[in-house]
Coordinates of C-alpha atoms and ligand atoms in Angstrom, one line a residue:
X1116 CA 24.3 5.8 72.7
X1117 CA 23.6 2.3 71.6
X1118 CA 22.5 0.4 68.6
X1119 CA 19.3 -0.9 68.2
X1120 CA 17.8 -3.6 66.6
X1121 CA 19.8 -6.5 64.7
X1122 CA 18.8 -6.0 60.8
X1123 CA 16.1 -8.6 60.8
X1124 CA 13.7 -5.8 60.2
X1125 CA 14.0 -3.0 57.7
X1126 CA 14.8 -0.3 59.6
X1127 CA 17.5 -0.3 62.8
X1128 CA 16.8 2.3 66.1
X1129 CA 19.9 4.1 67.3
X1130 CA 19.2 6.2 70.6
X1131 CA 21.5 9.3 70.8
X1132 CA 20.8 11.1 74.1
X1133 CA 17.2 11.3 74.3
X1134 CA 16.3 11.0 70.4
X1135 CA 15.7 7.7 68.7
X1136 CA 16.9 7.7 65.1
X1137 CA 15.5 5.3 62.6
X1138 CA 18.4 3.9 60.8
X1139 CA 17.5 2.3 57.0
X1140 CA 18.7 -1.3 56.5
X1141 CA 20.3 -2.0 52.9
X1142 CA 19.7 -5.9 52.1
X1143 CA 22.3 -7.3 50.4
X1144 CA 22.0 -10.6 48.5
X1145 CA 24.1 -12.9 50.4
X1146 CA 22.6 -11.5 53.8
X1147 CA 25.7 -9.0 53.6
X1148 CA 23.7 -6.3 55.2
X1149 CA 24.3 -2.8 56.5
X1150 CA 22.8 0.3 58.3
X1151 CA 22.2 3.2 56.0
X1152 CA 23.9 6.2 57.6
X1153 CA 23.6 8.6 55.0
X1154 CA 20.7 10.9 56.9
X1155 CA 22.8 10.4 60.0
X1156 CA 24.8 13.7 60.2
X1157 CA 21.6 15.3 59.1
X1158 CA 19.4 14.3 61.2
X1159 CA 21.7 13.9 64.7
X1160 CA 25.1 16.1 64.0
X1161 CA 26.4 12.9 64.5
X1162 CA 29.3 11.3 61.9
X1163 CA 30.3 7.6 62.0
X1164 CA 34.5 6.9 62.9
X1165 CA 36.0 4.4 61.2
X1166 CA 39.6 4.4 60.5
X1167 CA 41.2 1.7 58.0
X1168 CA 36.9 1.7 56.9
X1169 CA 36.6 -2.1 58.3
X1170 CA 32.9 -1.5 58.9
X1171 CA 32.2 1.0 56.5
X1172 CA 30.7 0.0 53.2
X1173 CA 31.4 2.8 50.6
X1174 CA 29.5 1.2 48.0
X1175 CA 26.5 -1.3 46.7
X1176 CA 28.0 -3.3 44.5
X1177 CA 27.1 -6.4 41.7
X1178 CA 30.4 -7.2 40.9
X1179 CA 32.2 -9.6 43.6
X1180 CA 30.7 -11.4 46.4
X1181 CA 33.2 -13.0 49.1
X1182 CA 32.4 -14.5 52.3
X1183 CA 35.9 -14.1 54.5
X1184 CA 34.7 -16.6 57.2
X1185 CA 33.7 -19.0 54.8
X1186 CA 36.5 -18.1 52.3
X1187 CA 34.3 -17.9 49.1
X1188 CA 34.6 -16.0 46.6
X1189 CA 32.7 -15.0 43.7
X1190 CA 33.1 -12.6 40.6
X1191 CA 29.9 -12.3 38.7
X1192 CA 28.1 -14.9 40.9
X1193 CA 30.4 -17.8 39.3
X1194 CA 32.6 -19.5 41.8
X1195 CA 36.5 -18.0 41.6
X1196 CA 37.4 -22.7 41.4
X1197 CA 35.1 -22.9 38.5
X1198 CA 36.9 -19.6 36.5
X1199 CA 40.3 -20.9 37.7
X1200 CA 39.5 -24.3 35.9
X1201 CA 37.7 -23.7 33.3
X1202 CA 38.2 -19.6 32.4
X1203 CA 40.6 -17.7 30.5
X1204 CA 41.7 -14.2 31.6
X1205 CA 40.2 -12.6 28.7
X1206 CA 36.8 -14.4 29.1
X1207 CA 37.2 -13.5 33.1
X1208 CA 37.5 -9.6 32.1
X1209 CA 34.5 -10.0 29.7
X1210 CA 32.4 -10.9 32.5
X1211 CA 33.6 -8.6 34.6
X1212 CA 33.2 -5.6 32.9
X1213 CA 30.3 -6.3 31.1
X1214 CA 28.1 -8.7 33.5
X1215 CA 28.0 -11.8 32.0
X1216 CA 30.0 -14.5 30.4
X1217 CA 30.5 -13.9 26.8
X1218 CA 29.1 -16.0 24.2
X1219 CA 31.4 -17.3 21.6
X1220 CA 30.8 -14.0 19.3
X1221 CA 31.2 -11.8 21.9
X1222 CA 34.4 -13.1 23.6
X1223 CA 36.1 -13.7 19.6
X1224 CA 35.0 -9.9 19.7
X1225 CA 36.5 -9.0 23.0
X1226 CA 39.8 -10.4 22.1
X1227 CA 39.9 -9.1 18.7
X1228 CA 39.5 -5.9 20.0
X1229 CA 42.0 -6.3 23.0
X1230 CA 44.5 -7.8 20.9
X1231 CA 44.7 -5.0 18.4
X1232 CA 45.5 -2.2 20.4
X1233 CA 48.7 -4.0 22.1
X1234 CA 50.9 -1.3 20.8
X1235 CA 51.6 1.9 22.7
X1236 CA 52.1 5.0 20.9
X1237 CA 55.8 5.1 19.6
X1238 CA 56.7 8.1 21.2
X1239 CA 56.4 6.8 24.8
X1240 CA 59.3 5.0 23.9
X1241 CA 61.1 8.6 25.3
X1242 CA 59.3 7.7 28.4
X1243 CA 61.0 4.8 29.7
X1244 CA 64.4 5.7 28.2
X1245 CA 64.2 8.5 30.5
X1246 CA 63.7 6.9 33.8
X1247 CA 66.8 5.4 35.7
X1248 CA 67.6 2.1 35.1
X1249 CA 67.0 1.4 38.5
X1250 CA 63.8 2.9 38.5
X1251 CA 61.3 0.6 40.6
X1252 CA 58.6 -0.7 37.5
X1253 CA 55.6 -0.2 39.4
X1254 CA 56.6 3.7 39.4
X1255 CA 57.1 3.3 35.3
X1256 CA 53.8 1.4 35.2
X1257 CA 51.6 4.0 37.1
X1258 CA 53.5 6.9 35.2
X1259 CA 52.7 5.0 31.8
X1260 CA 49.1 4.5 32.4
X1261 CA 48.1 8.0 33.3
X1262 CA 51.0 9.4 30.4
X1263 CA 48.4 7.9 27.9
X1264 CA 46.3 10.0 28.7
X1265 CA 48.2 12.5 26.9
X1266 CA 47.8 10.4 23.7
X1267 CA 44.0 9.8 23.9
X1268 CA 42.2 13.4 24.9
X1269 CA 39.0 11.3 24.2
X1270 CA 39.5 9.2 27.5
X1271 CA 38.4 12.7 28.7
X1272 CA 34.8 12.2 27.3
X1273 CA 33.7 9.9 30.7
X1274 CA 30.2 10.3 29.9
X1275 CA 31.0 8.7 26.0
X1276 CA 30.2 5.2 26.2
X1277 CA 31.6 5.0 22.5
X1278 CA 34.8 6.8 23.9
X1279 CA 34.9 4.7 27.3
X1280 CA 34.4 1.5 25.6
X1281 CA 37.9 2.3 23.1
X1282 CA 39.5 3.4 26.3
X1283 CA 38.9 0.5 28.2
X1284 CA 40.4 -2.0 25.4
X1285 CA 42.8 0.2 25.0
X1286 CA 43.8 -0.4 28.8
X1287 CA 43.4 -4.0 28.6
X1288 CA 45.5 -4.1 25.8
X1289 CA 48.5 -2.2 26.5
X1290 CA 49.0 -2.1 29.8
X1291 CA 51.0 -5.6 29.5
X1292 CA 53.2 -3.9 26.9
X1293 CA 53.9 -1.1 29.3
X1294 CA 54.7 -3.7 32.5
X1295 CA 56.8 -5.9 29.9
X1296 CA 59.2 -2.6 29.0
X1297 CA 59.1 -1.5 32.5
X1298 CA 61.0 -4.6 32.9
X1299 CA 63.5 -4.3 29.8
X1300 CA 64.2 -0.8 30.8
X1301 CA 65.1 -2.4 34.2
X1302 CA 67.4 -4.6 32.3
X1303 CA 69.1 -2.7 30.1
X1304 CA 67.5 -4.9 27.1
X1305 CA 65.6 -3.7 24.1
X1306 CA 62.0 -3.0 24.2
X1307 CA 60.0 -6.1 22.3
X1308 CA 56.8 -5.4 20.3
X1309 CA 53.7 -7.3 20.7
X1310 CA 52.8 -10.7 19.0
X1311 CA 49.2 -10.1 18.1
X1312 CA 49.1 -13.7 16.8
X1313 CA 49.5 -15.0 20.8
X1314 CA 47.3 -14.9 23.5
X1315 CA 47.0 -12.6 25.8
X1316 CA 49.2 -14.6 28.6
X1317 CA 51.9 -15.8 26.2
X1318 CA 51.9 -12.1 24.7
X1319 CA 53.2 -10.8 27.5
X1320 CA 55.5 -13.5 28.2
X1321 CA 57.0 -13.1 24.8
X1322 CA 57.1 -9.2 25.6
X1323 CA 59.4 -9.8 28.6
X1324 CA 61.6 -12.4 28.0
X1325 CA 62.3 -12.3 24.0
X1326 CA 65.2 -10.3 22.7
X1327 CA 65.6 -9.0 19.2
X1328 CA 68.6 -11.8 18.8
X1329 CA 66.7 -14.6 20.2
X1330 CA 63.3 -15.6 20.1
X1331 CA 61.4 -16.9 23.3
X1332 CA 59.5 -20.3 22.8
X1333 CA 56.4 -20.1 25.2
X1334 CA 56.0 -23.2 27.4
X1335 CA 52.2 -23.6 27.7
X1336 CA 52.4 -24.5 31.2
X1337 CA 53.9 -21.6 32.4
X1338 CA 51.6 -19.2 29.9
X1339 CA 48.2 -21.3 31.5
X1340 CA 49.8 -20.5 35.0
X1341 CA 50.1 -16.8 34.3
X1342 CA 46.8 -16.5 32.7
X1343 CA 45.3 -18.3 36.1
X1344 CA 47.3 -15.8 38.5
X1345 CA 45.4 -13.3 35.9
X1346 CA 42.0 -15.0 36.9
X1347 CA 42.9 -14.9 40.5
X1348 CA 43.7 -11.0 41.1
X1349 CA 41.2 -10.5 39.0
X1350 CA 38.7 -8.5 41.5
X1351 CA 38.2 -8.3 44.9
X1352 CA 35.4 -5.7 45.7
X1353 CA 36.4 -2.9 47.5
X1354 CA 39.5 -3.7 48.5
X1355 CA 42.6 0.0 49.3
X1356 CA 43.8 0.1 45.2
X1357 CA 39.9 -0.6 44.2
X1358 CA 38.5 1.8 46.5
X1359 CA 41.3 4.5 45.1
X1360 CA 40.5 4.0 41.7
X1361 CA 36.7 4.7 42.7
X1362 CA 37.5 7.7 44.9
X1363 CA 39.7 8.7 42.2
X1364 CA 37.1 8.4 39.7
X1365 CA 34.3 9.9 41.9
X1366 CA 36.0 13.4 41.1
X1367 CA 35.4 13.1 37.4
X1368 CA 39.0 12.5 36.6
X1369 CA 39.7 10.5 33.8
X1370 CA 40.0 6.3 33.6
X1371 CA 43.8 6.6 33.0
X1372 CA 44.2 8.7 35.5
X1373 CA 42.1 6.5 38.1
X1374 CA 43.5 3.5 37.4
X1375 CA 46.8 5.0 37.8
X1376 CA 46.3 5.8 41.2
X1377 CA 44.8 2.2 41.5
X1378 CA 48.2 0.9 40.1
X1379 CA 50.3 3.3 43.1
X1380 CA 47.8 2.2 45.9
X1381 CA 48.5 -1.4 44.9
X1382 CA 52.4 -0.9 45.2
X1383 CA 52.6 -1.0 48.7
X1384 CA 53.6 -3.9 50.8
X1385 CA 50.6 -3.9 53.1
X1386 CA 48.7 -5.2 49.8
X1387 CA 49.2 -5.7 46.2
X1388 CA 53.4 -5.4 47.2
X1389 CA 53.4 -8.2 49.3
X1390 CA 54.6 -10.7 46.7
X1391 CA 57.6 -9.0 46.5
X1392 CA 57.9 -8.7 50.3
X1393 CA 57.0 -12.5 50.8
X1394 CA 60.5 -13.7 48.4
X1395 CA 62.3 -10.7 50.3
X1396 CA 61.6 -12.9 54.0
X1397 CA 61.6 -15.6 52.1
X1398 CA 65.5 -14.7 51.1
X1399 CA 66.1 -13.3 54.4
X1400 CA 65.4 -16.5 56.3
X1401 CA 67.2 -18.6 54.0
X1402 CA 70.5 -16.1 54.2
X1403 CA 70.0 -16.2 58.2
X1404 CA 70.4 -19.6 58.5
X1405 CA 66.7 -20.9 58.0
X1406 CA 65.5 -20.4 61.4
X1407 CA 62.0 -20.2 61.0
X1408 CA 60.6 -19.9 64.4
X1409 CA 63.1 -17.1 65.1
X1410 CA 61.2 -15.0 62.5
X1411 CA 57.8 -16.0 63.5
X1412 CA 58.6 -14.8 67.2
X1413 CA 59.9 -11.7 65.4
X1414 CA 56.5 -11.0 63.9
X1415 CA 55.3 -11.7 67.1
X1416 CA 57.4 -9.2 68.9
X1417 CA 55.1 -6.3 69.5
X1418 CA 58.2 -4.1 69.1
X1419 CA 59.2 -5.6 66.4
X1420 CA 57.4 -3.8 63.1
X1421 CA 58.4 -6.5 61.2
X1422 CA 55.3 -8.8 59.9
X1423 CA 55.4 -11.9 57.9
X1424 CA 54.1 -10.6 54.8
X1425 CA 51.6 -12.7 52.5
X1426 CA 49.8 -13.5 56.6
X1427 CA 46.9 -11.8 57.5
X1428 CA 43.7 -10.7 55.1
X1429 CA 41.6 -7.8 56.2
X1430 CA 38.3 -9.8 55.0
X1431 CA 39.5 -13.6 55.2
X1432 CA 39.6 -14.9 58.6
X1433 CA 39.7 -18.6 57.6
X1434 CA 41.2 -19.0 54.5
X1435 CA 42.0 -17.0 51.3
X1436 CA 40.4 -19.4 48.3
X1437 CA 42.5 -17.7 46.2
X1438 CA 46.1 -19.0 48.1
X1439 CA 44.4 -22.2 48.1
X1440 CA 44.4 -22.4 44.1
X1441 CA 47.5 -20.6 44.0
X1442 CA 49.7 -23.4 46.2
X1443 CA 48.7 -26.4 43.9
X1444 CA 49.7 -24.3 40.8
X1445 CA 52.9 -23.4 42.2
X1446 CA 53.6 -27.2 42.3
X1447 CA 52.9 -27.7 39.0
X1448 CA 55.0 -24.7 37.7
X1449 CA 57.6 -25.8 39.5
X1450 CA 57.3 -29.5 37.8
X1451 CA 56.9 -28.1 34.3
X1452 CA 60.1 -25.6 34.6
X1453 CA 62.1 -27.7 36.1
X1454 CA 62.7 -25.2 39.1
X1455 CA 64.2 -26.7 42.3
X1456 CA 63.3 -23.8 44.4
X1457 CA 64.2 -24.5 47.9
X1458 CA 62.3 -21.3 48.4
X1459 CA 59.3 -23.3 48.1
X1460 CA 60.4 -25.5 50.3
X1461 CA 60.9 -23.2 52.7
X1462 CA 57.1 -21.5 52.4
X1463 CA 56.1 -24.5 53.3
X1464 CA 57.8 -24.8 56.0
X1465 CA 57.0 -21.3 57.3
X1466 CA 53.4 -21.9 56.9
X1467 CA 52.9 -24.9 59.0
X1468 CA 55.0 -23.2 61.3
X1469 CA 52.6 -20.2 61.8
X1470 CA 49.4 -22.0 61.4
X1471 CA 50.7 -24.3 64.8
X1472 CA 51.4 -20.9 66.9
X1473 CA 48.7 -19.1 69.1
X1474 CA 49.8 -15.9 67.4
X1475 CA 48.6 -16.8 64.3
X1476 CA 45.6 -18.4 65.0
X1477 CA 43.8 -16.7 67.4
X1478 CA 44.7 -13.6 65.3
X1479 CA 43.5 -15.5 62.2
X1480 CA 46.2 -15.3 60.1
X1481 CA 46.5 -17.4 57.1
X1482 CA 48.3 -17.5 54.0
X1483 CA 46.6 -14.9 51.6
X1484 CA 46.9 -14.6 47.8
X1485 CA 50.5 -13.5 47.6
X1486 CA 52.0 -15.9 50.1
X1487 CA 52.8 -18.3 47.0
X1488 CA 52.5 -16.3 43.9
X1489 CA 55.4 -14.6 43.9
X1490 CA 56.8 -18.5 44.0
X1491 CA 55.8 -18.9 40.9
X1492 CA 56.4 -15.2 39.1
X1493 CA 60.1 -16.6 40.2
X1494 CA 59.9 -19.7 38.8
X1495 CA 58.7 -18.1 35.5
X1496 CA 61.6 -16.4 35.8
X1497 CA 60.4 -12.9 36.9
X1498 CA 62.4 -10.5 38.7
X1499 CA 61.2 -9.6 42.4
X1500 CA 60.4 -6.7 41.4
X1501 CA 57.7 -7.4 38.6
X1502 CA 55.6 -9.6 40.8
X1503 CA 53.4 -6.5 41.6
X1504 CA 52.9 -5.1 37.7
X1505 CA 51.7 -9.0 37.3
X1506 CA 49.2 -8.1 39.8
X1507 CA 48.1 -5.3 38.6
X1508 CA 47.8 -6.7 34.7
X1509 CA 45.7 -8.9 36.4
X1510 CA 43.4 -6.8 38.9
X1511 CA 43.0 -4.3 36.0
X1512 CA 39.5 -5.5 34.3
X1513 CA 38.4 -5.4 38.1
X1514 CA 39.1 -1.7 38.4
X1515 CA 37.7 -0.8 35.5
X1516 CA 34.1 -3.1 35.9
X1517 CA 34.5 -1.3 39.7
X1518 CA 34.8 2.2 38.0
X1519 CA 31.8 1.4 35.4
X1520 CA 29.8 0.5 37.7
X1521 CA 30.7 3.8 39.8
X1522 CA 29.9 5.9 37.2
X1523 CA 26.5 4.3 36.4
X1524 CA 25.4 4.4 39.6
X1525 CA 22.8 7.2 40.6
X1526 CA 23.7 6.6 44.4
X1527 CA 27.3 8.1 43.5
X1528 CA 29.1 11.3 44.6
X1529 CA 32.2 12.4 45.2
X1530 CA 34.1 10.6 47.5
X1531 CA 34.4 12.9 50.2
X1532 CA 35.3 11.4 54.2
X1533 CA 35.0 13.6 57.1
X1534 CA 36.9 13.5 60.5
X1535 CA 36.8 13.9 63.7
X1536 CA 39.0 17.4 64.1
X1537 CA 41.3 16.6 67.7
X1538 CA 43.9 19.7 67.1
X1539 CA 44.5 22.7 69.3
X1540 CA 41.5 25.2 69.5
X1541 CA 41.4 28.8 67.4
X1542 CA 44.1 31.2 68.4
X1543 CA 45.5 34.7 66.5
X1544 CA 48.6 34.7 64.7
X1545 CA 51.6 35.8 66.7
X1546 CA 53.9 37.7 64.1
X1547 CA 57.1 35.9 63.8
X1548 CA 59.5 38.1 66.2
X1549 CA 57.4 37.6 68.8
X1550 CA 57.4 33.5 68.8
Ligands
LIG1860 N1 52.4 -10.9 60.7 C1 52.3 -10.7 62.1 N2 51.3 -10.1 62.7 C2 50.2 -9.8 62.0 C3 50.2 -9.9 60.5 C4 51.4 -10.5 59.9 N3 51.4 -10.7 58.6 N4 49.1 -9.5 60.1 C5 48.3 -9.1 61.1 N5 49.0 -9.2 62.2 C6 48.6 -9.0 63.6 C7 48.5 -7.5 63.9 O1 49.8 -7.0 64.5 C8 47.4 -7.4 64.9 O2 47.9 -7.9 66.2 P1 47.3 -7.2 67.5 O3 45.8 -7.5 67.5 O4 48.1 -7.9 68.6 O5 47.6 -5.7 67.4 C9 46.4 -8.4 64.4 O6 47.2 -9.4 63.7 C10 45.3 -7.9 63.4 O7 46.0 -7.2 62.4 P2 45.6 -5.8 61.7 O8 46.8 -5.1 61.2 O9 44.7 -5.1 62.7 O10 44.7 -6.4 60.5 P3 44.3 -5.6 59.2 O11 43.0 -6.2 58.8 O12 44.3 -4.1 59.5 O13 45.5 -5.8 58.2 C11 46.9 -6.9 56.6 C12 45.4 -6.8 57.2 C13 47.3 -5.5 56.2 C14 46.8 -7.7 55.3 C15 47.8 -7.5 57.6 O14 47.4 -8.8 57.9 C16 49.3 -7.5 57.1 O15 50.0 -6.5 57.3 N6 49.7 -8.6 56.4 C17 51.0 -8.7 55.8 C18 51.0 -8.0 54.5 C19 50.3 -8.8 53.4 O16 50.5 -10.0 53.3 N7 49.4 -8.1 52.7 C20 48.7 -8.6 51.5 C21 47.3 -8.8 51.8 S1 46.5 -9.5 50.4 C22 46.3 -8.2 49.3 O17 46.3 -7.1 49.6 C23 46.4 -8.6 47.9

């Protein structure tokens, strides 16, 4: 079997035995094209096998553009510099969502909206005193966003644009109030209520590090910091949390409910975790003595399962634009608080270490998004264990401009993969005394 023509023409040849099959080509706008498979099964018996789905597009989509080789990226067509100098979060999720950037109406709208629904229902107070202290606050995250789901039966109503648009503020709005009592629960402090007279950034700082006997002044450098890491996780097409909130979404369940799942996906170290797991190293190397080329060899070791998290992009093979931005705010931060984080220091360190071994660059890996952002959730003042709900305040209007654009799509169904079956043939049932 082999593949036929390059997709210079509209339509690729693929030869299975002694059938040629005319394969569609889709055109994308950046010359990100791909081979239609759709009819393939169809018309050959034939499926496509592609585990971890690197060449497997699930989706067209208008949202995000990025270019790994070239380390580009684009939400909305608008360069991810120009929104990190000249954006605000909530402007950033207006365009997401809705297509464009907002005009002045339309964003003083936006935020009206997003900042009167910052409270969550009273009631889901019982929720988070009934988790364990220790509970991890992504777990109390992902269980908050699809428990209010309970409170709003009109999130059920998909096919209500008047009933989708409510749900989706409501999202934006209090899904920082649920990350910022995660966090108190975690603790042991009292819950704090939303400001709605502060931005959306200094909100939630306020949410997480006021107490009822002290207020929390908001340093505007470290609110403009958080509202740029905002900017930056904002999207990233189809990336494993993006693709489950679609696939979620593809079976009708509610937007709660998919971006719930979006939230677990996210947790795991392999992706949206891996700010967490970068300070854990980070820690570990420092504790060990600050040996840096003995870890580096250790993520080397092939029997080793050890890897130096916040290294390595599925998609970026030259460099992640997003770390880029993120190293020269994490300078700043660490000016502006006053933080002497040797930490930093030490990622530093680490990276010029890596980016001078073989291993790392013939495997291209660089520094991705999370390398240095959980530098500065630190320096904020953030526990380790928060750096991922940041993420996922941030990566939320992307899930939800992802799952709009899902649901308005005519090309959609149900997510549904197949597989290649390789267990043991048909046999009868041997009743159980005779095993
Ligand atoms: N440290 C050491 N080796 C690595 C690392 C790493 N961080 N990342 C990849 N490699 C090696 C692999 O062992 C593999 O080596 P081999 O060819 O000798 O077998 C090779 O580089 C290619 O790696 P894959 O795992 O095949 O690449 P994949 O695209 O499947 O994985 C991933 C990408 C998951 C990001 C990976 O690079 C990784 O585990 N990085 C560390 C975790 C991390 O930082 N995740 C955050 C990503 S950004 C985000 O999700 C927000």
């Amino acid at each position: 079997m082999t593949a036929g023509s390059p997709p210079t023409t509209d339509a690729a040849e693929l030869r299975v035995g002694d059938r040629t099959l005319s394969l569609p080509v889709v055109r994308g706008t950046e010359g990100d094209d791909a081979l239609d498979i759709s009819r393939l099964r169809a018309e050959s018996g034939l499926i496509t096998l592609d585990p971890g789905f690197g060449n497997t597009g699930a989706a067209t989509s208008a949202i995000t553009f990025l270019d790994g080789e070239a380390g580009v990226l684009r939400y909305r067509g608008y360069p991810i510099e120009q929104l990190a100098e000249h954006s605000t979060f909530l402007e950033v999720a207006y365009l997401l969502v809705y297509g464009d950037l907002p005009t002045q109406e339309q964003l003083n709208s936006f935020v009206t909206e997003v900042t009167h629904h910052t409270l969550i229902r009273e009631e889901m107070r019982n929720f988070f005193d009934s988790f364990p202290t220790d509970a991890h606050p992504m777990a109390v995250l992902a269980s908050g966003v699809v428990g209010m789901s309970t409170f709003y039966p009109d999130s059920q109503n998909i096919f209500d644009a008047d009933a989708v648009e409510v749900t989706i503020n409501r999202l934006i709005a209090k899904v920082p109030t649920l990350a910022a009592w995660s966090f108190k629960k975690a603790v042991g402090q009292p819950y704090v209520y939303p400001r709605n007279d502060l931005g959306y950034a200094p909100n939630l700082l306020h949410m997480m590090f006021a107490v009822p006997s002290e207020d929390y002044e908001v340093d505007p450098a470290v609110a403009e910091a958080l509202d740029l890491l905002l900017i930056l996780h904002a999207d990233h097409e189809q990336n494993a949390s993006t693709s489950t909130v679609r696939l979620v979404g593809s079976t009708h369940a509610n937007l709660y409910a998919s971006i719930s799942a979006g939230i677990s996906a996210l947790w795991g170290p392999l992706h949206g975790g891996a700010n967490e797991a970068v300070i854990n190293t980070l820690e570990q190397i420092v504790a060990d003595g600050g040996n840096l080329q003995k870890w580096v060899d250790k993520a080397k070791d092939p029997n080793d399962s050890f890897r130096l998290a916040g290294f390595g992009h599925r998609v970026y093979k030259n460099f992640d634009p997003r770390a880029t931005i993120i190293k020269r705010a994490a300078d700043r931060v660490l000016a502006a608080t006053g933080a002497d984080d040797d930490l930093f220091e030490v990622a530093q360190r680490l990276e010029e270490v890596a980016l001078n071994d073989e291993y790392f660059v013939g495997r291209k890996l660089y520094p991705n998004v999370d390398f240095y952002s959980g530098l500065i959730y630190r320096a904020i003042g953030f526990p380790k264990n928060m750096y991922t709900n940041c993420f996922a305040i941030g990566r939320l209007p992307g899930w939800i401009a992802q799952w709009k654009e899902m649901m308005s799509s005519p090309e959609t169904k149900i997510g549904r993969p197949r597989q290649v079956y390789v267990g043991t043939g048909s046999r009868d049932y041997v009743a159980i005394e005779q095993r």
